Amino acid sequence: MDYTKQIQEIAAKLFAEDKIDAFVGYRMTGFDKNQVPAIITGADDVSKLVFNDKSVFNLSNYLKHEHTRNKRVGLVVKGCDSRSLNLLLTESQVKREKLYVVGIACDGVVDDEGKKMQNCVECMFPDAVVADEMVGNHGRSGSETLIQTGSETLIQTGSETPIYKINADVLDLGSKDLVQRREYFEEVFENCIRCNACRHSCPLCYCAKCCIDQETSTLYNGANTTSSAFHALMTWSLHLAGRCVDCRNCEKACPSHLPLHLLHKQNEQVIYENFQEHLAGVHEGDRGAFYKYSMKDPDDFIM
Ligand code: SF4
Ligand code: SF4
Ligand code: SF4
Ligand code: SF4
């Protein structure tokens, strides 16, 4: 997967036609083979843009910051990123008319060792679900995928129905008894340094005053203790329940390499199985699992 040329051409055209003020894509770090998000503001910098299987970050996170807010922005989104964009649109955090969305039909991204990331192995929607323009070989991800192009909705038909795959690590953890699970998570939380990089790198954590933030916390003190980390991260994961799109931006940002997906994927699975197969951000206007209450919902999973 290398769409560098296509993305450079699209960005150049958007600047030439004066359709955007900024383009959010990826560039090389300059000192290794990794990439970082890049916000460019003119055609002169278009040649810096790259896109391949090292384009790991979820760029919709950059829509919540001042340097893009209320500007006309071009944005590259993979399938998972586009689902968080859909949620940001639904939650009135960004205006669709201000965006030009370049959707990627994604073949998956790789980790530092070049191995396909686990969320990509389990991905149900690799093609962007919201886009003005698609790049790549799309139409394979599901029986029917809706692409919102601003003024119209395209329906793209793939050959296979996506099947929900229970995360391999969640499955493994489920085989342990409660005491073992508690011990495991105590060890995980003990390694949290309360830096809040996870919360800052999540596109769906945009609250101006966050209840787990160390500086502005209203619920927990900022102490760097296991108990404080436990409460903060559990609260955080519940605020993402039914909203997390499994982009793993949070895990990539975590300096302690905590397996944060265990929290989110566990929530996702419970919600998928109990709330009408809800998956976050797949459809525009879908406000999430907690708005889908039905008298037929089972409640025997609630403690
Ligand atoms: S989770 Fe899916 S859309 Fe996201 S990077 Fe992986 S394959 Fe692409
Ligand atoms: S919690 Fe993590 S994986 Fe989920 S949407 Fe936020 S950054 Fe992505
Ligand atoms: S953790 Fe909760 S309160 Fe904090 S930014 Fe995220 S959603 Fe908002
Ligand atoms: S990024 Fe990692 S270390 Fe920092 S607060 Fe989040 S879980 Fe803890």
Coordinates of C-alpha atoms in Angstrom, one line a residue, residues 22-285:
A22 CA -4.6 23.2 5.6
F23 CA -4.0 19.5 4.7
V24 CA -3.6 16.9 7.4
G25 CA -1.5 14.0 6.3
Y26 CA 1.7 12.1 7.1
R27 CA 5.4 12.9 6.6
M28 CA 8.6 11.0 7.3
T29 CA 10.2 11.8 10.7
G30 CA 13.5 12.6 8.9
F31 CA 15.6 10.5 11.2
D32 CA 14.2 7.0 10.9
K33 CA 11.7 5.0 8.8
N34 CA 8.6 6.1 10.8
Q35 CA 6.1 8.8 10.1
V36 CA 4.4 11.5 12.0
P37 CA 1.3 13.6 11.3
A38 CA 1.9 16.6 9.2
I39 CA -0.3 19.7 8.9
I40 CA 0.7 21.6 5.8
T41 CA -0.7 25.0 4.9
G42 CA 0.5 25.5 1.3
A43 CA 1.2 23.8 -2.0
D44 CA 5.0 24.2 -1.5
D45 CA 5.0 21.5 1.2
V46 CA 2.8 19.0 -0.6
S47 CA 6.0 17.0 -1.6
K48 CA 6.5 16.2 2.1
L49 CA 3.3 14.1 2.2
V50 CA 3.6 10.3 2.3
F51 CA 1.2 7.4 2.7
N52 CA 2.0 3.7 3.1
D53 CA 1.7 1.0 5.7
K54 CA 3.7 3.1 8.2
S55 CA 0.9 5.8 8.2
V56 CA -0.3 4.5 11.6
F57 CA -1.8 7.5 13.4
N58 CA -5.4 8.5 13.4
L59 CA -5.4 12.0 11.9
S60 CA -8.9 12.9 12.9
N61 CA -7.4 13.7 16.3
Y62 CA -6.0 16.9 14.8
L63 CA -9.5 18.2 14.0
K64 CA -10.0 19.0 17.7
H65 CA -7.2 21.5 17.9
E66 CA -7.1 25.3 17.3
H67 CA -4.8 25.1 14.3
T68 CA -7.5 23.3 12.3
R69 CA -10.7 24.2 14.0
N70 CA -13.0 26.3 11.8
K71 CA -10.5 26.1 8.9
R72 CA -11.1 24.4 5.6
V73 CA -9.2 21.2 6.1
G74 CA -8.2 18.3 3.8
L75 CA -7.8 15.1 5.8
V76 CA -6.6 11.6 5.1
V77 CA -8.6 8.9 6.8
K78 CA -8.3 5.1 6.9
G79 CA -11.3 3.0 7.8
C80 CA -10.8 3.2 11.6
D81 CA -10.0 6.9 11.4
S82 CA -13.1 7.6 9.3
R83 CA -15.3 6.0 12.0
S84 CA -13.9 8.4 14.6
L85 CA -14.5 11.3 12.1
N86 CA -18.1 10.1 11.8
L87 CA -18.5 10.3 15.6
L88 CA -16.9 13.8 15.7
L89 CA -19.4 14.8 13.0
T90 CA -22.3 13.3 14.9
E91 CA -21.2 14.8 18.2
S92 CA -21.0 18.3 16.5
Q93 CA -17.2 18.7 17.0
V94 CA -16.5 19.3 13.3
K95 CA -18.4 20.7 10.4
R96 CA -18.7 18.5 7.3
E97 CA -18.7 21.4 4.9
K98 CA -15.3 22.5 6.2
L99 CA -13.7 19.2 5.4
Y100 CA -12.4 17.5 2.2
V101 CA -12.0 13.9 3.2
V102 CA -9.6 11.7 1.4
G103 CA -10.7 8.1 2.3
I104 CA -8.2 5.3 2.1
A105 CA -9.1 1.7 1.2
C106 CA -6.7 0.4 3.8
D107 CA -4.6 -2.8 3.5
G108 CA -3.5 -2.4 7.1
V109 CA -0.6 -0.7 8.9
V110 CA 2.5 -2.3 10.5
D111 CA 4.3 -1.9 13.9
D112 CA 7.9 -1.1 14.4
E113 CA 8.9 -4.6 13.5
G114 CA 7.0 -4.5 10.2
K115 CA 4.3 -6.8 11.5
K116 CA 0.7 -6.1 10.6
M117 CA -1.0 -4.6 13.7
Q118 CA -3.5 -6.8 15.5
N119 CA -6.4 -4.3 15.1
C120 CA -5.8 -4.5 11.3
V121 CA -5.9 -8.3 11.4
E122 CA -9.3 -8.0 13.1
C123 CA -10.5 -5.0 11.2
M124 CA -14.1 -5.1 9.8
F125 CA -14.1 -1.8 8.0
P126 CA -10.8 -1.1 6.3
D127 CA -12.4 1.2 3.7
A128 CA -13.1 4.7 4.9
V129 CA -16.9 5.0 5.7
V130 CA -16.9 8.8 5.1
A131 CA -15.0 10.4 2.2
D132 CA -15.2 13.0 -0.6
E133 CA -12.7 10.9 -2.6
M134 CA -11.5 7.3 -2.2
V135 CA -7.9 6.2 -2.8
G136 CA -7.1 2.5 -3.2
N137 CA -8.9 -0.7 -4.0
H138 CA -12.2 -0.2 -2.1
G139 CA -15.4 -2.2 -2.2
R140 CA -14.1 -5.2 -0.3
S141 CA -14.8 -4.5 3.3
G142 CA -18.4 -5.4 3.8
S143 CA -21.7 -6.4 2.3
E144 CA -22.7 -2.8 2.1
T145 CA -20.6 0.2 3.1
L146 CA -22.1 3.7 3.1
I147 CA -19.8 6.5 1.9
Q148 CA -20.9 10.0 2.7
T149 CA -19.5 12.4 0.2
G150 CA -21.0 15.6 1.5
S151 CA -23.9 16.0 -0.8
E152 CA -24.7 12.3 -1.6
T153 CA -24.4 8.9 -0.1
L154 CA -22.7 6.2 -2.2
I155 CA -23.3 2.6 -1.4
Q156 CA -20.3 0.4 -2.1
T157 CA -20.9 -3.3 -2.2
G158 CA -18.2 -5.8 -1.3
S159 CA -18.2 -9.5 -1.7
E160 CA -18.0 -10.6 2.0
T161 CA -20.1 -9.7 5.0
P162 CA -17.7 -8.5 7.8
I163 CA -17.7 -10.9 10.7
Y164 CA -17.0 -9.6 14.2
K165 CA -13.8 -11.2 15.5
I166 CA -13.3 -11.3 19.3
N167 CA -9.9 -9.8 20.0
A168 CA -7.3 -12.5 20.6
D169 CA -5.9 -10.9 23.8
V170 CA -9.4 -10.4 25.2
L171 CA -10.1 -14.1 24.5
D172 CA -6.9 -15.1 26.2
L173 CA -7.7 -12.9 29.3
G174 CA -11.2 -14.4 29.5
S175 CA -9.6 -17.8 30.0
K176 CA -8.0 -16.6 33.3
D177 CA -10.0 -16.6 36.6
L178 CA -11.0 -13.4 38.3
V179 CA -8.1 -13.4 40.7
Q180 CA -5.6 -13.8 37.8
R181 CA -7.3 -11.1 35.8
R182 CA -7.2 -8.7 38.8
E183 CA -3.5 -9.4 39.4
Y184 CA -2.8 -8.9 35.7
F185 CA -4.5 -5.5 35.6
E186 CA -2.9 -4.4 38.9
E187 CA 0.4 -4.9 37.2
V188 CA -0.7 -3.1 34.1
F189 CA -2.0 -0.1 36.0
E190 CA 1.1 0.0 38.2
N191 CA 3.1 0.9 35.1
C192 CA 0.9 3.9 34.2
I193 CA 2.8 7.2 34.8
R194 CA -0.4 9.3 34.5
C195 CA 0.9 11.3 31.6
N196 CA -2.5 11.3 29.9
A197 CA -0.9 10.8 26.5
C198 CA -3.6 8.2 25.9
R199 CA -6.4 10.7 26.5
H200 CA -4.8 13.4 24.5
S201 CA -4.1 11.2 21.5
C202 CA -7.7 9.9 21.4
P203 CA -9.7 11.8 18.8
L204 CA -12.9 11.1 20.8
C205 CA -11.5 12.7 24.0
Y206 CA -12.1 16.4 23.3
C207 CA -13.6 17.7 26.6
A208 CA -12.1 21.1 27.6
K209 CA -12.3 20.0 31.2
C210 CA -11.5 16.4 31.5
C211 CA -12.4 14.5 34.7
I212 CA -9.2 12.4 34.6
D213 CA -6.8 15.0 33.5
Q214 CA -4.1 15.5 36.1
E215 CA -4.1 19.3 35.8
T216 CA -7.9 19.9 35.6
S217 CA -9.2 16.7 37.2
T218 CA -12.4 17.0 39.0
L219 CA -12.8 13.4 40.2
Y220 CA -9.3 12.1 40.9
N221 CA -6.2 13.6 42.3
G222 CA -3.3 13.6 39.9
A223 CA -1.2 11.3 42.1
N224 CA 0.9 8.8 40.3
T225 CA -0.4 5.8 42.2
T226 CA -1.7 2.5 41.0
S227 CA -5.1 3.2 42.5
S228 CA -5.3 6.7 40.8
A229 CA -4.3 5.2 37.5
F230 CA -6.8 2.4 37.9
H231 CA -9.7 4.8 38.5
A232 CA -8.6 7.3 35.8
L233 CA -8.1 4.6 33.1
M234 CA -11.3 2.7 34.0
T235 CA -13.3 6.0 33.8
W236 CA -11.6 6.9 30.5
S237 CA -12.4 3.5 29.0
L238 CA -16.0 3.8 30.0
H239 CA -16.2 7.3 28.4
L240 CA -15.0 5.5 25.2
A241 CA -17.4 2.6 25.5
G242 CA -19.5 2.3 22.4
R243 CA -17.3 5.1 20.8
C244 CA -13.8 3.6 20.5
V245 CA -13.0 2.7 16.9
D246 CA -9.9 0.6 17.7
C247 CA -7.5 2.9 15.9
R248 CA -4.9 2.3 18.7
N249 CA -3.7 5.9 18.7
C250 CA -3.8 5.7 22.5
E251 CA -1.5 2.7 22.7
K252 CA 0.9 4.1 20.2
A253 CA 1.2 7.2 22.4
C254 CA 1.6 5.4 25.7
P255 CA 5.2 5.6 26.9
S256 CA 4.7 2.6 29.1
H257 CA 3.3 0.5 26.3
L258 CA 0.2 -0.4 28.3
P259 CA -2.2 -2.9 26.5
L260 CA -5.0 -0.3 26.5
H261 CA -6.9 -2.2 23.9
L262 CA -7.8 -4.8 26.5
L263 CA -10.1 -2.3 28.2
H264 CA -11.6 -0.9 24.9
K265 CA -12.0 -4.2 23.1
Q266 CA -13.6 -5.8 26.1
N267 CA -16.2 -3.0 26.2
E268 CA -16.6 -3.2 22.5
Q269 CA -17.4 -6.9 22.6
V270 CA -19.9 -6.6 25.5
I271 CA -21.6 -3.8 23.6
Y272 CA -21.6 -5.6 20.3
E273 CA -23.1 -8.7 21.9
N274 CA -25.7 -6.9 24.0
F275 CA -26.6 -3.7 22.1
Q276 CA -27.8 -4.8 18.6
E277 CA -24.3 -5.5 17.3
H278 CA -23.3 -1.8 17.7
L279 CA -19.9 -0.8 16.4
A280 CA -18.8 2.8 16.8
G281 CA -18.9 5.3 14.0
V282 CA -19.8 3.0 11.1
H283 CA -22.9 5.0 10.1
E284 CA -23.2 8.7 10.0
G285 CA -25.6 10.0 12.6

